[in-house]
Amino acid sequence: MLRVFLAHTPEMFVGYYGDRALAALQRHAEVVRNPGATVLTGAALAEAARGCQAIVADRATPGTAETFAAAPDLVAFLRVAVDISTIDVPAASAAGVLVTRATPGFVDSVTEVGLGFMVDLARDMSGYIQAYRRGEEPQGRMGLQLSAATLGIVGYGRIARRLAEVALALGMRVLVSDPYANVEDPRITKLGFEEVLAAADIVVCLAISSPETRDLFNAAAFARMKRGARFINLSRGELVDERALEAALDNGHLSGAAMDVGRALDQRPSAFLARRPDVLAAPHIAGMTPEAMEHQAMDTVHQVAALARGEMPDHAVNAAAAHRLARIGVPAG
């Protein structure tokens, strides 16, 4: 039987793995749990996983070159997330270690958070709620009616497609910018990035994170948006120049922003933005529902099961380089 190290701390386990997935994993492997409440990295992770053929890593646990160099027993590093930006894939490949990722089971849950942000930014519901809780009697202000508004979506992946469906159901005009995606729905208009920024009342960042999209939303991008527009980031913190966003809010060019991600630890929003009254911030929780969590955890269960059967698992990133798989009877891809 394979021996697997589950890297999740107790807090991460509750939020991102769960008892049902653990029980399923234990049917295919002997599971060793992270013994403490600290996220393990580098040589410490390798030492904790000594004797294990696989590491099942939560999003906070990186896969570093130091870990791969210090873990001679390791065959596979399985990420319980779509994002593998903190895994040194070239180092894993050089060591012959397989890297896998999970599929995005959080499409609906992230879409729902996006919808909540849109409604709140349009009508300032949380502002009224907070005022009443402070004992005040807030004055009503004119809001933005979503059915009469234009939504601009930057990046057209699975979440963006689902959000576009929801927006269309609300009666919104939907614009999309993505140079790599085809837009089949005739109700959705594909435009260039700058055109979407200029036309939208609400802009949602759902682009993938890559070197090309780093600081995609910078001072120039915010300046191209309509005066009084709203901005939402549901992608990754590194896509947004946070000081440029701060300036656009300070000078009143944007009327508000919302974010579930940022450049603080674990992709959480930075405090200097999150504490602003014109910003809605959530601590990277858009995918935190039992359904979304279990989907990705079960992906790793299926991957371990495949390895135990001597098969290449789904969603492998570097199958051709993973020569250590031969140790457990799995041919490299």
XYZ file of N, CA, C and O in Angstrom, residues 37-214:
712
model
N 0.369 22.405 13.801
C -0.501 23.449 13.257
C 0.255 24.396 12.340
O -0.268 25.438 11.958
N 1.487 24.036 11.986
C 2.330 24.897 11.166
C 2.370 24.398 9.729
O 2.487 23.191 9.489
N 2.262 25.325 8.774
C 2.433 24.966 7.372
C 3.888 24.571 7.153
O 4.808 25.319 7.488
N 4.093 23.398 6.609
C 5.441 22.869 6.425
C 5.971 23.228 5.045
O 5.254 23.161 4.043
N 7.240 23.598 4.995
C 7.873 23.952 3.728
C 9.288 23.394 3.701
O 9.855 22.998 4.732
N 9.874 23.389 2.518
C 11.274 23.043 2.361
C 11.660 21.704 2.949
O 10.950 20.702 2.828
N 12.813 21.686 3.634
C 13.320 20.447 4.216
C 12.419 19.931 5.324
O 12.335 18.719 5.550
N 11.720 20.837 6.034
C 10.815 20.396 7.103
C 9.671 19.559 6.534
O 9.244 18.567 7.138
N 9.161 19.933 5.370
C 8.112 19.140 4.727
C 8.659 17.792 4.298
O 8.008 16.756 4.496
N 9.855 17.778 3.739
C 10.467 16.519 3.320
C 10.683 15.593 4.510
O 10.441 14.381 4.436
N 11.124 16.153 5.620
C 11.369 15.345 6.817
C 10.064 14.771 7.354
O 9.998 13.593 7.744
N 9.009 15.582 7.405
C 7.712 15.090 7.892
C 7.155 13.996 7.001
O 6.438 13.102 7.463
N 7.469 14.072 5.700
C 6.955 13.101 4.733
C 7.932 11.959 4.467
O 7.733 11.186 3.524
N 8.948 11.814 5.303
C 9.946 10.762 5.090
C 9.261 9.392 5.049
O 8.426 9.079 5.888
N 9.603 8.591 4.054
C 9.012 7.264 3.899
C 7.707 7.263 3.129
O 7.158 6.189 2.858
N 7.212 8.440 2.760
C 5.962 8.535 1.998
C 6.272 8.671 0.506
O 7.195 9.382 0.119
N 5.456 7.988 -0.290
C 5.635 8.090 -1.739
C 4.913 9.311 -2.341
O 5.229 9.728 -3.453
N 3.950 9.836 -1.621
C 3.185 10.970 -2.158
C 2.918 11.984 -1.059
O 2.759 11.631 0.110
N 2.885 13.259 -1.456
C 2.448 14.344 -0.592
C 1.175 14.912 -1.193
O 1.135 15.271 -2.380
N 0.119 14.977 -0.391
C -1.115 15.656 -0.778
C -1.071 17.019 -0.103
O -1.167 17.115 1.121
N -0.914 18.069 -0.910
C -0.606 19.391 -0.374
C -1.759 20.356 -0.558
O -2.299 20.495 -1.657
N -2.125 21.053 0.513
C -3.118 22.120 0.422
C -2.489 23.320 -0.264
O -1.293 23.362 -0.531
N -3.313 24.336 -0.540
C -2.845 25.485 -1.319
C -1.780 26.296 -0.591
O -1.021 27.031 -1.225
N -1.708 26.184 0.745
C -0.725 26.965 1.500
C 0.635 26.285 1.560
O 1.620 26.904 1.963
N 0.712 25.014 1.179
C 1.951 24.244 1.282
C 2.678 24.257 -0.056
O 2.200 23.663 -1.030
N 3.834 24.908 -0.137
C 4.533 24.988 -1.419
C 5.310 23.711 -1.724
O 5.657 22.936 -0.822
N 5.574 23.523 -2.986
C 6.457 22.441 -3.409
C 7.747 23.059 -3.912
O 7.840 23.483 -5.062
N 8.746 23.124 -3.049
C 9.980 23.833 -3.372
C 11.064 22.875 -3.834
O 11.019 21.663 -3.589
N 12.068 23.447 -4.476
C 13.214 22.645 -4.900
C 13.876 21.979 -3.698
O 14.354 20.836 -3.778
N 13.898 22.674 -2.565
C 14.493 22.116 -1.353
C 13.744 20.865 -0.904
O 14.361 19.873 -0.493
N 12.429 20.891 -0.972
C 11.641 19.720 -0.602
C 11.956 18.545 -1.514
O 12.209 17.422 -1.056
N 11.948 18.773 -2.825
C 12.181 17.668 -3.755
C 13.591 17.099 -3.610
O 13.792 15.892 -3.719
N 14.560 17.969 -3.315
C 15.938 17.497 -3.152
C 16.120 16.683 -1.876
O 16.984 15.798 -1.805
N 15.303 16.972 -0.859
C 15.468 16.313 0.446
C 14.490 15.170 0.670
O 14.417 14.640 1.776
N 13.746 14.773 -0.353
C 12.727 13.728 -0.194
C 12.993 12.594 -1.170
O 12.320 12.471 -2.203
N 13.953 11.725 -0.853
C 14.321 10.669 -1.808
C 13.228 9.634 -2.031
O 13.252 8.933 -3.050
N 12.277 9.513 -1.104
C 11.209 8.524 -1.255
C 10.028 9.044 -2.063
O 9.152 8.268 -2.465
N 10.000 10.350 -2.298
C 8.819 10.977 -2.892
C 8.693 10.635 -4.377
O 9.643 10.742 -5.141
N 7.483 10.256 -4.765
C 7.162 9.920 -6.149
C 6.204 10.939 -6.759
O 6.291 11.250 -7.944
N 5.280 11.463 -5.938
C 4.256 12.360 -6.468
C 3.918 13.459 -5.467
O 3.888 13.218 -4.258
N 3.655 14.649 -5.996
C 3.247 15.800 -5.201
C 1.902 16.239 -5.756
O 1.815 16.751 -6.876
N 0.836 16.025 -4.982
C -0.528 16.220 -5.451
C -1.119 17.466 -4.803
O -1.292 17.517 -3.587
N -1.457 18.469 -5.593
C -1.975 19.734 -5.081
C -3.503 19.694 -5.055
O -4.150 19.418 -6.052
N -4.071 19.998 -3.871
C -5.524 20.032 -3.718
C -6.024 21.430 -4.096
O -6.667 22.127 -3.322
N -5.725 21.828 -5.308
C -6.122 23.140 -5.821
C -5.793 23.167 -7.296
O -5.003 22.343 -7.790
N -6.369 24.114 -7.994
C -6.032 24.308 -9.403
C -4.688 25.015 -9.527
O -3.863 24.686 -10.381
N -4.439 25.971 -8.660
C -3.238 26.800 -8.730
C -2.007 26.008 -8.304
O -1.970 25.445 -7.200
N -0.998 25.974 -9.165
C 0.262 25.303 -8.818
C 1.428 26.283 -8.889
O 2.573 25.883 -9.049
N 1.133 27.583 -8.750
C 2.175 28.603 -8.897
C 3.234 28.510 -7.806
O 4.346 29.007 -7.992
N 2.917 27.891 -6.669
C 3.915 27.759 -5.599
C 4.603 26.389 -5.634
O 5.292 26.021 -4.682
N 4.412 25.651 -6.705
C 5.129 24.384 -6.893
C 6.209 24.613 -7.945
O 5.923 25.078 -9.051
N 7.435 24.279 -7.600
C 8.555 24.416 -8.539
C 8.531 23.192 -9.448
O 9.207 22.188 -9.183
N 7.751 23.285 -10.508
C 7.574 22.133 -11.400
C 8.896 21.726 -12.065
O 9.190 20.525 -12.163
N 9.722 22.661 -12.538
C 11.015 22.236 -13.098
C 11.867 21.455 -12.099
O 12.513 20.469 -12.474
N 11.860 21.872 -10.832
C 12.633 21.141 -9.820
C 12.037 19.756 -9.581
O 12.772 18.771 -9.406
N 10.714 19.677 -9.555
C 10.066 18.370 -9.404
C 10.415 17.471 -10.578
O 10.735 16.277 -10.402
N 10.376 18.023 -11.773
C 10.697 17.230 -12.963
C 12.149 16.764 -12.944
O 12.457 15.622 -13.304
N 13.036 17.645 -12.520
C 14.453 17.270 -12.450
C 14.670 16.123 -11.476
O 15.555 15.273 -11.679
N 13.856 16.081 -10.421
C 13.950 14.997 -9.439
C 13.154 13.765 -9.860
O 13.229 12.727 -9.185
N 12.372 13.876 -10.921
C 11.555 12.749 -11.373
C 10.253 12.598 -10.627
O 9.623 11.530 -10.666
N 9.808 13.665 -9.940
C 8.597 13.616 -9.125
C 7.406 14.122 -9.935
O 7.475 15.191 -10.551
N 6.311 13.379 -9.908
C 5.094 13.776 -10.596
C 4.404 14.906 -9.835
O 4.314 14.889 -8.611
N 3.888 15.899 -10.555
C 3.052 16.955 -9.987
C 1.664 16.844 -10.607
O 1.532 16.687 -11.828
N 0.640 16.894 -9.769
C -0.733 16.933 -10.268
C -1.460 18.119 -9.652
O -1.007 18.703 -8.666
N -2.603 18.442 -10.241
C -3.450 19.495 -9.718
C -4.883 18.979 -9.648
O -5.204 17.930 -10.206
N -5.749 19.729 -8.984
C -7.169 19.396 -8.921
C -7.921 20.194 -9.976
O -7.399 21.154 -10.552
N -9.143 19.792 -10.223
C -9.990 20.512 -11.169
C -10.825 21.549 -10.418
O -11.040 21.435 -9.209
N -11.320 22.571 -11.117
C -12.066 23.643 -10.437
C -13.493 23.236 -10.083
O -14.413 23.422 -10.873
N -13.656 22.716 -8.895
C -14.988 22.344 -8.432
C -15.715 23.486 -7.758
O -16.793 23.284 -7.197
N -15.136 24.680 -7.818
C -15.672 25.823 -7.082
C -16.366 26.836 -7.989
O -16.572 27.978 -7.600
N -16.727 26.426 -9.193
C -17.302 27.377 -10.151
C -18.554 28.032 -9.589
O -18.688 29.266 -9.596
N -19.489 27.236 -9.101
C -20.731 27.813 -8.588
C -20.490 28.647 -7.337
O -21.077 29.725 -7.176
N -19.643 28.161 -6.439
C -19.448 28.886 -5.180
C -18.780 30.241 -5.420
O -19.155 31.247 -4.802
N -17.813 30.302 -6.320
C -17.159 31.583 -6.615
C -18.123 32.505 -7.356
O -18.173 33.718 -7.097
N -18.905 31.943 -8.258
C -19.899 32.749 -8.973
C -20.880 33.393 -8.011
O -21.246 34.572 -8.157
N -21.306 32.644 -7.014
C -22.249 33.191 -6.037
C -21.645 34.343 -5.253
O -22.313 35.349 -4.974
N -20.363 34.227 -4.888
C -19.693 35.344 -4.210
C -19.603 36.546 -5.146
O -19.825 37.697 -4.740
N -19.298 36.295 -6.414
C -19.253 37.385 -7.383
C -20.583 38.100 -7.507
O -20.640 39.336 -7.560
N -21.676 37.327 -7.524
C -23.000 37.933 -7.591
C -23.278 38.771 -6.344
O -23.795 39.893 -6.434
N -22.906 38.238 -5.179
C -23.092 39.000 -3.947
C -22.326 40.303 -3.963
O -22.851 41.362 -3.558
N -21.077 40.261 -4.443
C -20.289 41.485 -4.558
C -20.965 42.488 -5.497
O -21.001 43.696 -5.222
N -21.467 42.002 -6.619
C -22.099 42.891 -7.591
C -23.307 43.604 -6.994
O -23.467 44.824 -7.141
N -24.166 42.853 -6.314
C -25.350 43.451 -5.705
C -24.953 44.469 -4.643
O -25.494 45.578 -4.577
N -23.971 44.106 -3.813
C -23.563 45.008 -2.731
C -22.918 46.275 -3.271
O -23.202 47.393 -2.806
N -22.043 46.134 -4.257
C -21.425 47.323 -4.838
C -22.450 48.219 -5.519
O -22.320 49.442 -5.522
N -23.477 47.598 -6.096
C -24.488 48.381 -6.804
C -25.411 49.133 -5.853
O -25.873 50.235 -6.171
N -25.679 48.560 -4.675
C -26.693 49.141 -3.790
C -26.181 49.474 -2.385
O -26.934 49.988 -1.557
N -24.924 49.148 -2.072
C -24.311 49.455 -0.777
C -25.091 48.863 0.390
O -25.271 49.498 1.436
N -25.541 47.633 0.240
C -26.313 47.000 1.304
C -25.506 46.861 2.589
O -26.010 47.132 3.681
N -24.247 46.452 2.480
C -23.448 46.268 3.696
C -23.184 47.600 4.386
O -23.080 47.659 5.618
N -23.087 48.690 3.607
C -22.908 50.001 4.228
C -24.093 50.393 5.084
O -23.936 50.899 6.206
N -25.306 50.162 4.574
C -26.503 50.448 5.368
C -26.556 49.564 6.616
O -26.885 50.029 7.717
N -26.255 48.302 6.442
C -26.296 47.360 7.570
C -25.343 47.804 8.668
O -25.692 47.827 9.859
N -24.116 48.158 8.280
C -23.129 48.573 9.278
C -23.563 49.856 9.973
O -23.364 50.008 11.191
N -24.161 50.788 9.239
C -24.625 52.039 9.847
C -25.703 51.774 10.884
O -25.680 52.332 11.992
N -26.658 50.922 10.555
C -27.701 50.579 11.517
C -27.102 49.904 12.756
O -27.523 50.166 13.886
N -26.123 49.056 12.551
C -25.503 48.375 13.687
C -24.750 49.344 14.592
O -24.585 49.078 15.779
N -24.292 50.448 14.018
C -23.623 51.475 14.828
C -24.625 52.386 15.521
O -24.232 53.327 16.221
N -25.923 52.136 15.334
C -26.949 52.964 15.948
C -27.310 54.175 15.146
O -27.998 55.081 15.653
N -26.876 54.251 13.893
C -27.155 55.401 13.050
C -28.450 55.195 12.260
O -28.992 54.089 12.203
N -28.925 56.267 11.660
C -30.076 56.213 10.753
C -29.587 56.647 9.372
O -29.626 57.822 9.025
N -29.086 55.716 8.567
C -28.483 56.104 7.282
C -29.502 56.659 6.303
O -30.670 56.272 6.303
N -29.039 57.568 5.474
C -29.866 58.119 4.404
C -29.702 57.256 3.148
O -28.588 56.853 2.802
N -30.802 56.968 2.482
C -30.743 56.187 1.262
C -30.077 56.961 0.127
O -30.186 58.182 0.053
N -29.364 56.235 -0.726
C -28.687 56.839 -1.870
C -29.101 56.116 -3.151
O -29.424 54.931 -3.119
N -29.057 56.804 -4.233
C -29.383 56.219 -5.522
C -28.390 55.110 -5.835
O -27.181 55.269 -5.649
N -28.888 53.980 -6.298
C -28.035 52.844 -6.601
C -27.991 52.546 -8.088
O -28.614 53.216 -8.907
N -27.231 51.514 -8.412
C -27.092 51.030 -9.779
C -28.010 49.825 -9.959
O -27.918 48.853 -9.207
N -28.896 49.873 -10.938
C -29.783 48.742 -11.211
C -29.059 47.778 -12.146
O -28.713 48.138 -13.274
N -28.834 46.573 -11.696
C -28.034 45.644 -12.475
C -28.661 45.330 -13.823
O -27.949 45.165 -14.824
N -29.973 45.248 -13.884
C -30.614 44.910 -15.157
C -30.421 45.989 -16.211
O -30.630 45.741 -17.409
N -30.003 47.172 -15.790
C -29.743 48.266 -16.721
C -28.252 48.542 -16.878
O -27.867 49.520 -17.511
N -27.422 47.680 -16.297
C -25.983 47.916 -16.255
C -25.237 46.977 -17.199
O -25.754 45.949 -17.654
N -23.980 47.336 -17.451
C -23.100 46.539 -18.306
C -22.020 45.891 -17.450
O -21.342 46.572 -16.676
N -21.881 44.585 -17.597
C -20.852 43.826 -16.892
C -19.717 43.523 -17.852
O -19.939 42.987 -18.942
N -18.507 43.850 -17.448
C -17.323 43.505 -18.222
C -16.548 42.412 -17.512
O -16.193 42.567 -16.341
N -16.296 41.307 -18.192
C -15.573 40.179 -17.609
C -14.253 40.030 -18.349
O -14.230 39.863 -19.570
N -13.152 40.080 -17.607
C -11.815 39.933 -18.186
C -11.326 38.526 -17.867
O -11.082 38.188 -16.702
N -11.199 37.714 -18.911
C -10.923 36.292 -18.757
C -12.226 35.523 -18.894
O -13.232 35.890 -18.262
N -12.221 34.488 -19.737
C -13.477 33.796 -20.027
C -13.317 32.295 -19.827
O -13.501 31.501 -20.741
N -12.966 31.923 -18.602
C -12.891 30.516 -18.232
C -14.207 30.026 -17.662
O -15.268 30.612 -17.889
N -14.145 28.971 -16.872
C -15.372 28.333 -16.386
C -16.180 29.247 -15.465
O -17.399 29.317 -15.570
N -15.495 29.910 -14.537
C -16.221 30.796 -13.625
C -16.818 31.963 -14.400
O -17.978 32.348 -14.178
N -16.056 32.519 -15.317
C -16.550 33.644 -16.104
C -17.776 33.254 -16.919
O -18.739 34.029 -17.028
N -17.773 32.068 -17.482
C -18.919 31.618 -18.271
C -20.161 31.487 -17.389
O -21.267 31.846 -17.790
N -19.968 30.964 -16.193
C -21.099 30.815 -15.284
C -21.587 32.183 -14.812
O -22.807 32.427 -14.741
N -20.669 33.085 -14.493
C -21.064 34.425 -14.062
C -21.796 35.149 -15.188
O -22.769 35.878 -14.939
N -21.352 34.953 -16.420
C -22.033 35.581 -17.555
C -23.464 35.073 -17.668
O -24.392 35.856 -17.938
N -23.678 33.779 -17.457
C -25.036 33.224 -17.490
C -25.922 33.884 -16.447
O -27.082 34.240 -16.717
N -25.388 34.048 -15.238
C -26.155 34.673 -14.159
C -26.471 36.122 -14.498
O -27.598 36.600 -14.299
N -25.478 36.832 -15.021
C -25.685 38.239 -15.371
C -26.727 38.387 -16.478
O -27.567 39.292 -16.438
N -26.690 37.513 -17.453
C -27.685 37.552 -18.520
C -29.085 37.297 -17.970
O -30.057 37.922 -18.400
N -29.176 36.379 -17.013
C -30.477 36.100 -16.396
C -31.027 37.322 -15.661
O -32.249 37.497 -15.559
N -30.121 38.177 -15.172
C -30.534 39.410 -14.507
C -30.884 40.511 -15.498
O -31.367 41.569 -15.101
N -30.616 40.286 -16.775
C -30.892 41.293 -17.779
C -29.732 42.201 -18.087
O -29.901 43.227 -18.761
N -28.531 41.862 -17.594
C -27.373 42.711 -17.824
C -26.842 42.550 -19.248
O -26.983 41.494 -19.871
N -26.209 43.593 -19.738
C -25.410 43.504 -20.957
C -24.046 42.955 -20.548
O -23.438 43.449 -19.588
N -23.551 41.947 -21.269
C -22.309 41.290 -20.875
C -21.266 41.434 -21.973
O -21.496 41.061 -23.129
N -20.107 41.970 -21.581
C -18.950 42.105 -22.461
C -17.824 41.230 -21.929
O -17.654 41.105 -20.709
N -17.042 40.660 -22.819
C -15.960 39.757 -22.421
C -14.675 40.142 -23.146
O -14.704 40.466 -24.342
N -13.566 40.090 -22.419
C -12.245 40.257 -23.018
C -11.401 39.040 -22.693
O -11.175 38.741 -21.512
N -10.979 38.321 -23.719
C -10.085 37.178 -23.545
C -9.521 36.825 -24.922
O -10.261 36.336 -25.779
N -8.243 37.069 -25.163
C -7.687 36.822 -26.503
C -7.630 35.349 -26.883
O -7.451 35.024 -28.063
N -7.783 34.461 -25.895
C -7.619 33.037 -26.176
C -8.931 32.253 -26.184
O -8.924 31.051 -26.440
N -10.033 32.898 -25.881
C -11.299 32.184 -25.739
C -12.268 32.554 -26.854
O -12.292 33.694 -27.320
N -13.058 31.569 -27.248
C -14.151 31.807 -28.171
C -15.433 32.052 -27.376
O -15.673 31.379 -26.371
N -16.225 32.990 -27.815
C -17.501 33.287 -27.170
C -18.609 32.863 -28.126
O -18.842 33.498 -29.152
N -19.276 31.761 -27.770
C -20.300 31.209 -28.651
C -21.666 31.841 -28.432
O -22.489 31.884 -29.346
N -21.936 32.323 -27.236
C -23.255 32.851 -26.912
C -23.469 34.183 -27.632
O -22.735 35.147 -27.382
N -24.478 34.273 -28.508
C -24.681 35.516 -29.264
C -25.099 36.695 -28.394
O -25.056 37.846 -28.851
N -25.505 36.429 -27.153
C -25.904 37.512 -26.258
C -24.705 38.198 -25.610
O -24.849 39.236 -24.958
N -23.522 37.601 -25.766
C -22.302 38.128 -25.152
C -21.420 38.720 -26.239
O -21.202 38.111 -27.285
N -20.899 39.906 -25.987
C -20.050 40.595 -26.962
C -18.587 40.492 -26.526
O -18.243 40.856 -25.396
N -17.738 40.000 -27.421
C -16.303 39.945 -27.148
C -15.637 41.197 -27.699
O -15.807 41.546 -28.875
N -14.883 41.873 -26.848
C -14.185 43.094 -27.226
C -12.749 43.034 -26.723
O -12.367 42.147 -25.953
N -11.965 44.010 -27.094
C -10.625 44.131 -26.557
C -10.648 44.581 -25.109
O -11.646 45.109 -24.606
N -9.532 44.393 -24.443
C -9.427 44.718 -23.015
C -9.804 46.172 -22.745
O -10.650 46.465 -21.887
N -9.235 47.096 -23.475
C -9.489 48.513 -23.229
C -10.936 48.877 -23.531
O -11.530 49.715 -22.834
N -11.517 48.237 -24.537
C -12.918 48.520 -24.876
C -13.858 48.054 -23.773
O -14.839 48.736 -23.441
N -13.570 46.896 -23.201
C -14.404 46.394 -22.099
C -14.308 47.327 -20.903
O -15.315 47.677 -20.277
N -13.094 47.764 -20.587
C -12.916 48.661 -19.444
C -13.713 49.951 -19.630
O -14.350 50.433 -18.692
N -13.697 50.479 -20.825
C -14.339 51.763 -21.074
C -15.858 51.681 -21.062
O -16.531 52.680 -20.769
N -16.414 50.503 -21.351
C -17.856 50.390 -21.521
C -18.592 49.841 -20.300
O -19.811 50.005 -20.190
N -17.901 49.190 -19.385
C -18.564 48.450 -18.307
C -18.834 49.314 -17.079
O -18.030 50.172 -16.713
N -19.964 49.054 -16.441
C -20.273 49.665 -15.148
C -19.626 48.879 -14.012
O -19.286 49.442 -12.970
N -19.491 47.572 -14.213
C -18.810 46.694 -13.251
C -17.826 45.849 -14.044
O -18.196 45.216 -15.040
N -16.566 45.831 -13.625
C -15.536 45.014 -14.261
C -15.105 43.934 -13.281
O -14.770 44.224 -12.130
N -15.118 42.689 -13.748
C -14.715 41.552 -12.922
C -13.454 40.931 -13.504
O -13.433 40.547 -14.685
N -12.424 40.824 -12.689
C -11.169 40.191 -13.103
C -11.263 38.691 -12.855
O -11.337 38.249 -11.703
N -11.259 37.926 -13.933
C -11.242 36.470 -13.856
C -10.190 35.889 -14.800
O -10.274 34.731 -15.204
N -9.192 36.695 -15.144
C -8.108 36.240 -16.010
C -7.197 35.285 -15.248
O -7.113 35.320 -14.019
N -6.517 34.429 -15.986
C -5.560 33.528 -15.357
C -4.327 34.313 -14.923
O -4.021 35.373 -15.466
N -3.623 33.770 -13.955
C -2.387 34.392 -13.496
C -1.225 33.853 -14.316
O -1.022 32.644 -14.413
N -0.470 34.746 -14.911
C 0.709 34.389 -15.697
C 1.646 35.590 -15.677
O 1.249 36.689 -15.267
N 2.879 35.415 -16.120
C 3.759 36.591 -16.180
C 3.181 37.722 -17.021
O 3.393 38.903 -16.718
N 2.392 37.375 -18.046
C 1.820 38.395 -18.921
C 0.680 39.161 -18.263
O 0.405 40.307 -18.628
N 0.003 38.539 -17.305
C -1.145 39.218 -16.683
C -0.803 39.848 -15.335
O -1.675 40.432 -14.695
N 0.434 39.740 -14.908
C 0.808 40.381 -13.646
C 0.592 41.895 -13.754
O 1.014 42.526 -14.723
